[in-house]
Amino acid sequence: MKFGIIFYVFLGSLALFIGIYLLQYFIPLSIIFFIGTFINVVFIHKEYSLHKSDKIEYTDNSIPDEIIVKYSQSGRIIAIATYSIFVILGLFFLMGLKFKFNGTAIFILFILLGFTGYFIFKIISEVKKLSQIIISINGKGIQIKNNSRYLWNEIQLEKIIVKRLVSRESKHDYKPELNYLYFFHNDKKIEINIDDFDITDYHLSQVLKIFRDRFNNSGVL
């Protein structure tokens, strides 16, 4: 965790100094470096928050009647800021384009409009994700997005599993890990990746156990 924070502090400081330096020469490029600084600040906050939250243990009394899981806010902010860089680049080239009515100029114009429009669309998509409810867990069961709720008496083997990505190139090297919410509903396997959500895999596993215990102790069949 400390290494990650030090790394992001270094990158953020470097981007900030470069941005300040470029202010006197090229303002659009300096803005991009300022956005880079902001992204690194968000990464630092995310690293610190994850480290701090790992020490928190959930108990039955600390969990409300329903847990709502959404996309990670810091992840959305980072994505929006990153896409904004490409929008700025697209607008810069559009404003600098010396348009002439010939095939090449029209082709370049459409490419730039498509490039800029695509990243504006991505920004809008990320903004919409901020309010989306992905997983809802309560005394009745588990609901994923707008699907029907999976009831506890129809769910088996609910847990968090880890999958490691292996390729020929990475067979003997570091293998990236992906965390999934996993359970069976009436013998049908359900999986959903949880790495980009506002709850850690460790805490979600605690939530599953607490709600399962609540259901078992309720006497509902």
PDB file of C-alpha atoms in Angstrom:
ATOM      1  CA  MET A   1       0.000   0.000   0.000  1.00  0.00           C
ATOM      2  CA  LYS A   2       2.801   2.429   0.926  1.00  0.00           C
ATOM      3  CA  PHE A   3       4.624   1.717  -2.337  1.00  0.00           C
ATOM      4  CA  GLY A   4       1.434   2.372  -4.317  1.00  0.00           C
ATOM      5  CA  ILE A   5       0.845   5.714  -2.587  1.00  0.00           C
ATOM      6  CA  ILE A   6       4.484   6.782  -3.035  1.00  0.00           C
ATOM      7  CA  PHE A   7       4.290   5.849  -6.726  1.00  0.00           C
ATOM      8  CA  TYR A   8       1.117   7.892  -7.284  1.00  0.00           C
ATOM      9  CA  VAL A   9       2.509  10.833  -5.297  1.00  0.00           C
ATOM     10  CA  PHE A  10       5.581  10.826  -7.547  1.00  0.00           C
ATOM     11  CA  LEU A  11       3.530  10.646 -10.760  1.00  0.00           C
ATOM     12  CA  GLY A  12       1.071  13.282  -9.530  1.00  0.00           C
ATOM     13  CA  SER A  13       3.833  15.670  -8.510  1.00  0.00           C
ATOM     14  CA  LEU A  14       5.607  15.182 -11.837  1.00  0.00           C
ATOM     15  CA  ALA A  15       2.394  15.833 -13.772  1.00  0.00           C
ATOM     16  CA  LEU A  16       1.691  18.943 -11.668  1.00  0.00           C
ATOM     17  CA  PHE A  17       5.145  20.441 -12.269  1.00  0.00           C
ATOM     18  CA  ILE A  18       4.942  19.731 -16.003  1.00  0.00           C
ATOM     19  CA  GLY A  19       1.460  21.266 -16.142  1.00  0.00           C
ATOM     20  CA  ILE A  20       2.626  24.438 -14.398  1.00  0.00           C
ATOM     21  CA  TYR A  21       5.645  24.672 -16.699  1.00  0.00           C
ATOM     22  CA  LEU A  22       3.529  24.270 -19.848  1.00  0.00           C
ATOM     23  CA  LEU A  23       1.084  27.007 -18.798  1.00  0.00           C
ATOM     24  CA  GLN A  24       3.349  29.608 -20.369  1.00  0.00           C
ATOM     25  CA  TYR A  25       3.660  27.707 -23.651  1.00  0.00           C
ATOM     26  CA  PHE A  26       0.678  25.477 -24.379  1.00  0.00           C
ATOM     27  CA  ILE A  27      -2.395  25.754 -22.150  1.00  0.00           C
ATOM     28  CA  PRO A  28      -4.420  22.784 -23.584  1.00  0.00           C
ATOM     29  CA  LEU A  29      -1.496  20.420 -22.935  1.00  0.00           C
ATOM     30  CA  SER A  30      -0.980  21.833 -19.433  1.00  0.00           C
ATOM     31  CA  ILE A  31      -4.656  21.135 -18.658  1.00  0.00           C
ATOM     32  CA  ILE A  32      -4.096  17.494 -19.626  1.00  0.00           C
ATOM     33  CA  PHE A  33      -1.235  17.243 -17.135  1.00  0.00           C
ATOM     34  CA  PHE A  34      -3.383  18.887 -14.431  1.00  0.00           C
ATOM     35  CA  ILE A  35      -6.038  16.243 -15.090  1.00  0.00           C
ATOM     36  CA  GLY A  36      -3.277  13.645 -14.751  1.00  0.00           C
ATOM     37  CA  THR A  37      -2.422  15.134 -11.349  1.00  0.00           C
ATOM     38  CA  PHE A  38      -6.077  14.911 -10.318  1.00  0.00           C
ATOM     39  CA  ILE A  39      -6.245  11.254 -11.418  1.00  0.00           C
ATOM     40  CA  ASN A  40      -3.237  10.415  -9.260  1.00  0.00           C
ATOM     41  CA  VAL A  41      -4.811  12.187  -6.266  1.00  0.00           C
ATOM     42  CA  VAL A  42      -7.910   9.999  -6.696  1.00  0.00           C
ATOM     43  CA  PHE A  43      -5.699   6.903  -6.916  1.00  0.00           C
ATOM     44  CA  ILE A  44      -3.985   7.912  -3.654  1.00  0.00           C
ATOM     45  CA  HIS A  45      -7.360   8.375  -1.944  1.00  0.00           C
ATOM     46  CA  LYS A  46      -8.543   5.015  -3.293  1.00  0.00           C
ATOM     47  CA  GLU A  47      -5.428   3.190  -2.043  1.00  0.00           C
ATOM     48  CA  TYR A  48      -5.724   4.788   1.398  1.00  0.00           C
ATOM     49  CA  SER A  49      -9.466   4.076   1.645  1.00  0.00           C
ATOM     50  CA  LEU A  50      -8.985   0.413   0.710  1.00  0.00           C
ATOM     51  CA  HIS A  51      -6.244   0.011   3.286  1.00  0.00           C
ATOM     52  CA  LYS A  52      -8.366   1.696   5.961  1.00  0.00           C
ATOM     53  CA  SER A  53     -11.547  -0.269   5.143  1.00  0.00           C
ATOM     54  CA  ASP A  54      -9.703  -3.606   5.265  1.00  0.00           C
ATOM     55  CA  LYS A  55      -9.432  -3.158   9.026  1.00  0.00           C
ATOM     56  CA  ILE A  56     -13.213  -2.841   9.459  1.00  0.00           C
ATOM     57  CA  GLU A  57     -15.074  -5.970  10.511  1.00  0.00           C
ATOM     58  CA  TYR A  58     -18.811  -6.165   9.822  1.00  0.00           C
ATOM     59  CA  THR A  59     -21.144  -7.548  12.473  1.00  0.00           C
ATOM     60  CA  ASP A  60     -24.847  -8.348  12.459  1.00  0.00           C
ATOM     61  CA  ASN A  61     -25.578  -5.130  14.376  1.00  0.00           C
ATOM     62  CA  SER A  62     -23.557  -2.971  11.968  1.00  0.00           C
ATOM     63  CA  ILE A  63     -25.305  -4.202   8.820  1.00  0.00           C
ATOM     64  CA  PRO A  64     -28.642  -2.548   7.875  1.00  0.00           C
ATOM     65  CA  ASP A  65     -31.665  -4.431   6.518  1.00  0.00           C
ATOM     66  CA  GLU A  66     -30.428  -3.986   2.970  1.00  0.00           C
ATOM     67  CA  ILE A  67     -27.008  -3.545   1.386  1.00  0.00           C
ATOM     68  CA  ILE A  68     -26.838  -1.683  -1.918  1.00  0.00           C
ATOM     69  CA  VAL A  69     -23.753  -2.194  -4.090  1.00  0.00           C
ATOM     70  CA  LYS A  70     -22.936   0.329  -6.819  1.00  0.00           C
ATOM     71  CA  TYR A  71     -20.009   0.982  -9.089  1.00  0.00           C
ATOM     72  CA  SER A  72     -16.945   2.446  -7.397  1.00  0.00           C
ATOM     73  CA  GLN A  73     -17.176   6.254  -7.352  1.00  0.00           C
ATOM     74  CA  SER A  74     -13.405   6.661  -7.484  1.00  0.00           C
ATOM     75  CA  GLY A  75     -13.279   4.323 -10.478  1.00  0.00           C
ATOM     76  CA  ARG A  76     -15.896   6.396 -12.284  1.00  0.00           C
ATOM     77  CA  ILE A  77     -14.083   9.659 -11.489  1.00  0.00           C
ATOM     78  CA  ILE A  78     -10.811   8.247 -12.809  1.00  0.00           C
ATOM     79  CA  ALA A  79     -12.520   7.018 -15.984  1.00  0.00           C
ATOM     80  CA  ILE A  80     -14.291  10.354 -16.566  1.00  0.00           C
ATOM     81  CA  ALA A  81     -11.061  12.301 -16.051  1.00  0.00           C
ATOM     82  CA  THR A  82      -9.174   9.968 -18.414  1.00  0.00           C
ATOM     83  CA  TYR A  83     -11.815  10.263 -21.125  1.00  0.00           C
ATOM     84  CA  SER A  84     -11.794  14.050 -20.656  1.00  0.00           C
ATOM     85  CA  ILE A  85      -8.144  14.062 -21.733  1.00  0.00           C
ATOM     86  CA  PHE A  86      -9.099  12.505 -25.067  1.00  0.00           C
ATOM     87  CA  VAL A  87     -12.014  14.923 -25.482  1.00  0.00           C
ATOM     88  CA  ILE A  88      -9.632  17.853 -24.981  1.00  0.00           C
ATOM     89  CA  LEU A  89      -7.232  16.392 -27.544  1.00  0.00           C
ATOM     90  CA  GLY A  90     -10.079  15.873 -30.017  1.00  0.00           C
ATOM     91  CA  LEU A  91     -11.376  19.425 -29.573  1.00  0.00           C
ATOM     92  CA  PHE A  92      -7.856  20.824 -29.892  1.00  0.00           C
ATOM     93  CA  PHE A  93      -7.280  19.106 -33.232  1.00  0.00           C
ATOM     94  CA  LEU A  94     -10.766  20.081 -34.418  1.00  0.00           C
ATOM     95  CA  MET A  95     -10.121  23.750 -33.662  1.00  0.00           C
ATOM     96  CA  GLY A  96      -6.739  23.563 -35.346  1.00  0.00           C
ATOM     97  CA  LEU A  97      -8.064  21.847 -38.451  1.00  0.00           C
ATOM     98  CA  LYS A  98      -7.807  24.043 -41.527  1.00  0.00           C
ATOM     99  CA  PHE A  99     -10.873  22.869 -43.344  1.00  0.00           C
ATOM    100  CA  LYS A 100     -10.914  22.702 -47.115  1.00  0.00           C
ATOM    101  CA  PHE A 101     -13.625  21.153 -49.235  1.00  0.00           C
ATOM    102  CA  ASN A 102     -11.702  18.107 -50.383  1.00  0.00           C
ATOM    103  CA  GLY A 103     -11.924  14.395 -49.629  1.00  0.00           C
ATOM    104  CA  THR A 104      -8.953  14.250 -47.274  1.00  0.00           C
ATOM    105  CA  ALA A 105     -10.102  17.146 -45.091  1.00  0.00           C
ATOM    106  CA  ILE A 106     -13.656  15.800 -44.853  1.00  0.00           C
ATOM    107  CA  PHE A 107     -12.328  12.348 -43.926  1.00  0.00           C
ATOM    108  CA  ILE A 108     -10.107  13.813 -41.179  1.00  0.00           C
ATOM    109  CA  LEU A 109     -13.035  15.904 -39.914  1.00  0.00           C
ATOM    110  CA  PHE A 110     -15.270  12.842 -39.590  1.00  0.00           C
ATOM    111  CA  ILE A 111     -12.485  10.907 -37.843  1.00  0.00           C
ATOM    112  CA  LEU A 112     -11.960  13.698 -35.308  1.00  0.00           C
ATOM    113  CA  LEU A 113     -15.713  14.153 -34.757  1.00  0.00           C
ATOM    114  CA  GLY A 114     -16.100  10.400 -34.245  1.00  0.00           C
ATOM    115  CA  PHE A 115     -13.087  10.284 -31.894  1.00  0.00           C
ATOM    116  CA  THR A 116     -14.356  13.200 -29.782  1.00  0.00           C
ATOM    117  CA  GLY A 117     -17.968  12.035 -29.843  1.00  0.00           C
ATOM    118  CA  TYR A 118     -16.982   8.533 -28.749  1.00  0.00           C
ATOM    119  CA  PHE A 119     -15.229   9.777 -25.611  1.00  0.00           C
ATOM    120  CA  ILE A 120     -18.055  12.211 -24.817  1.00  0.00           C
ATOM    121  CA  PHE A 121     -20.391   9.197 -24.999  1.00  0.00           C
ATOM    122  CA  LYS A 122     -18.041   7.276 -22.657  1.00  0.00           C
ATOM    123  CA  ILE A 123     -18.126  10.154 -20.156  1.00  0.00           C
ATOM    124  CA  ILE A 124     -21.935  10.211 -20.209  1.00  0.00           C
ATOM    125  CA  SER A 125     -21.985   6.421 -19.705  1.00  0.00           C
ATOM    126  CA  GLU A 126     -19.676   6.694 -16.685  1.00  0.00           C
ATOM    127  CA  VAL A 127     -21.831   9.460 -15.167  1.00  0.00           C
ATOM    128  CA  LYS A 128     -24.914   7.240 -15.511  1.00  0.00           C
ATOM    129  CA  LYS A 129     -23.112   4.395 -13.744  1.00  0.00           C
ATOM    130  CA  LEU A 130     -22.769   6.514 -10.587  1.00  0.00           C
ATOM    131  CA  SER A 131     -26.458   6.037  -9.747  1.00  0.00           C
ATOM    132  CA  GLN A 132     -26.873   2.447 -10.958  1.00  0.00           C
ATOM    133  CA  ILE A 133     -27.629  -0.223  -8.366  1.00  0.00           C
ATOM    134  CA  ILE A 134     -25.806  -3.401  -9.382  1.00  0.00           C
ATOM    135  CA  ILE A 135     -26.388  -5.709  -6.403  1.00  0.00           C
ATOM    136  CA  SER A 136     -29.023  -5.547  -3.667  1.00  0.00           C
ATOM    137  CA  ILE A 137     -28.829  -7.938  -0.705  1.00  0.00           C
ATOM    138  CA  ASN A 138     -31.530  -8.120   1.960  1.00  0.00           C
ATOM    139  CA  GLY A 139     -33.466 -10.613   4.066  1.00  0.00           C
ATOM    140  CA  LYS A 140     -35.298 -11.960   1.008  1.00  0.00           C
ATOM    141  CA  GLY A 141     -32.279 -12.695  -1.148  1.00  0.00           C
ATOM    142  CA  ILE A 142     -29.919 -11.276  -3.756  1.00  0.00           C
ATOM    143  CA  GLN A 143     -30.945  -9.082  -6.675  1.00  0.00           C
ATOM    144  CA  ILE A 144     -28.560  -8.321  -9.552  1.00  0.00           C
ATOM    145  CA  LYS A 145     -29.396  -5.175 -11.530  1.00  0.00           C
ATOM    146  CA  ASN A 146     -33.055  -5.217 -12.620  1.00  0.00           C
ATOM    147  CA  ASN A 147     -33.420  -8.994 -12.621  1.00  0.00           C
ATOM    148  CA  SER A 148     -35.829 -10.799 -10.315  1.00  0.00           C
ATOM    149  CA  ARG A 149     -34.521 -11.323  -6.794  1.00  0.00           C
ATOM    150  CA  TYR A 150     -32.903 -14.678  -6.090  1.00  0.00           C
ATOM    151  CA  LEU A 151     -34.455 -15.926  -2.844  1.00  0.00           C
ATOM    152  CA  TRP A 152     -32.308 -17.323  -0.041  1.00  0.00           C
ATOM    153  CA  ASN A 153     -34.160 -20.635   0.038  1.00  0.00           C
ATOM    154  CA  GLU A 154     -33.334 -21.068  -3.672  1.00  0.00           C
ATOM    155  CA  ILE A 155     -29.670 -20.054  -3.349  1.00  0.00           C
ATOM    156  CA  GLN A 156     -26.801 -22.401  -2.540  1.00  0.00           C
ATOM    157  CA  LEU A 157     -23.049 -21.989  -2.079  1.00  0.00           C
ATOM    158  CA  GLU A 158     -23.018 -18.190  -2.128  1.00  0.00           C
ATOM    159  CA  LYS A 159     -19.435 -16.958  -1.786  1.00  0.00           C
ATOM    160  CA  ILE A 160     -16.667 -14.855  -3.311  1.00  0.00           C
ATOM    161  CA  ILE A 161     -14.334 -16.706  -5.647  1.00  0.00           C
ATOM    162  CA  VAL A 162     -11.051 -15.646  -7.238  1.00  0.00           C
ATOM    163  CA  LYS A 163     -10.111 -16.360 -10.828  1.00  0.00           C
ATOM    164  CA  ARG A 164      -6.575 -15.927 -12.104  1.00  0.00           C
ATOM    165  CA  LEU A 165      -6.009 -14.857 -15.685  1.00  0.00           C
ATOM    166  CA  VAL A 166      -3.415 -17.084 -17.325  1.00  0.00           C
ATOM    167  CA  SER A 167      -2.005 -16.735 -20.814  1.00  0.00           C
ATOM    168  CA  ARG A 168       0.955 -18.259 -22.568  1.00  0.00           C
ATOM    169  CA  GLU A 169       2.967 -15.113 -21.894  1.00  0.00           C
ATOM    170  CA  SER A 170       2.040 -14.928 -18.193  1.00  0.00           C
ATOM    171  CA  LYS A 171       2.110 -18.645 -17.390  1.00  0.00           C
ATOM    172  CA  HIS A 172       5.172 -18.275 -15.136  1.00  0.00           C
ATOM    173  CA  ASP A 173       4.727 -14.619 -14.216  1.00  0.00           C
ATOM    174  CA  TYR A 174       2.256 -12.606 -12.151  1.00  0.00           C
ATOM    175  CA  LYS A 175      -1.316 -13.705 -12.782  1.00  0.00           C
ATOM    176  CA  PRO A 176      -3.970 -10.962 -12.440  1.00  0.00           C
ATOM    177  CA  GLU A 177      -6.798 -11.882 -10.075  1.00  0.00           C
ATOM    178  CA  LEU A 178     -10.506 -11.213 -10.608  1.00  0.00           C
ATOM    179  CA  ASN A 179     -13.078 -11.491  -7.819  1.00  0.00           C
ATOM    180  CA  TYR A 180     -16.597 -12.775  -8.451  1.00  0.00           C
ATOM    181  CA  LEU A 181     -19.814 -13.067  -6.505  1.00  0.00           C
ATOM    182  CA  TYR A 182     -20.725 -16.705  -7.075  1.00  0.00           C
ATOM    183  CA  PHE A 183     -23.751 -18.798  -6.183  1.00  0.00           C
ATOM    184  CA  PHE A 184     -26.163 -21.380  -7.516  1.00  0.00           C
ATOM    185  CA  HIS A 185     -29.829 -20.558  -8.031  1.00  0.00           C
ATOM    186  CA  ASN A 186     -31.948 -23.657  -8.658  1.00  0.00           C
ATOM    187  CA  ASP A 187     -28.842 -25.459  -9.990  1.00  0.00           C
ATOM    188  CA  LYS A 188     -27.972 -22.538 -12.304  1.00  0.00           C
ATOM    189  CA  LYS A 189     -24.563 -20.980 -11.727  1.00  0.00           C
ATOM    190  CA  ILE A 190     -24.554 -17.181 -11.283  1.00  0.00           C
ATOM    191  CA  GLU A 191     -21.345 -15.135 -11.455  1.00  0.00           C
ATOM    192  CA  ILE A 192     -20.734 -11.402 -11.471  1.00  0.00           C
ATOM    193  CA  ASN A 193     -17.379  -9.627 -11.348  1.00  0.00           C
ATOM    194  CA  ILE A 194     -17.146  -7.326  -8.308  1.00  0.00           C
ATOM    195  CA  ASP A 195     -13.743  -5.687  -8.768  1.00  0.00           C
ATOM    196  CA  ASP A 196     -15.154  -2.340  -9.887  1.00  0.00           C
ATOM    197  CA  PHE A 197     -17.725  -1.923  -7.108  1.00  0.00           C
ATOM    198  CA  ASP A 198     -17.880   0.234  -3.973  1.00  0.00           C
ATOM    199  CA  ILE A 199     -17.407  -2.752  -1.657  1.00  0.00           C
ATOM    200  CA  THR A 200     -14.368  -4.977  -1.245  1.00  0.00           C
ATOM    201  CA  ASP A 201     -14.495  -8.718  -1.838  1.00  0.00           C
ATOM    202  CA  TYR A 202     -13.711  -9.285   1.853  1.00  0.00           C
ATOM    203  CA  HIS A 203     -16.594  -7.122   3.056  1.00  0.00           C
ATOM    204  CA  LEU A 204     -19.034  -8.584   0.541  1.00  0.00           C
ATOM    205  CA  SER A 205     -18.196 -12.059   1.791  1.00  0.00           C
ATOM    206  CA  GLN A 206     -19.003 -10.865   5.333  1.00  0.00           C
ATOM    207  CA  VAL A 207     -22.314  -9.407   4.130  1.00  0.00           C
ATOM    208  CA  LEU A 208     -23.265 -12.694   2.471  1.00  0.00           C
ATOM    209  CA  LYS A 209     -22.533 -14.645   5.655  1.00  0.00           C
ATOM    210  CA  ILE A 210     -24.507 -12.240   7.866  1.00  0.00           C
ATOM    211  CA  PHE A 211     -27.597 -12.246   5.648  1.00  0.00           C
ATOM    212  CA  ARG A 212     -27.426 -16.025   5.265  1.00  0.00           C
ATOM    213  CA  ASP A 213     -27.298 -16.382   9.054  1.00  0.00           C
ATOM    214  CA  ARG A 214     -30.218 -13.974   9.427  1.00  0.00           C
ATOM    215  CA  PHE A 215     -32.281 -16.017   6.994  1.00  0.00           C
ATOM    216  CA  ASN A 216     -31.373 -19.338   8.638  1.00  0.00           C
ATOM    217  CA  ASN A 217     -32.254 -17.963  12.064  1.00  0.00           C
ATOM    218  CA  SER A 218     -35.551 -16.516  10.835  1.00  0.00           C
ATOM    219  CA  GLY A 219     -37.095 -19.949  10.430  1.00  0.00           C
ATOM    220  CA  VAL A 220     -38.433 -19.124   6.945  1.00  0.00           C
ATOM    221  CA  LEU A 221     -38.518 -22.124   4.613  1.00  0.00           C
TER     222      LEU A 221
END
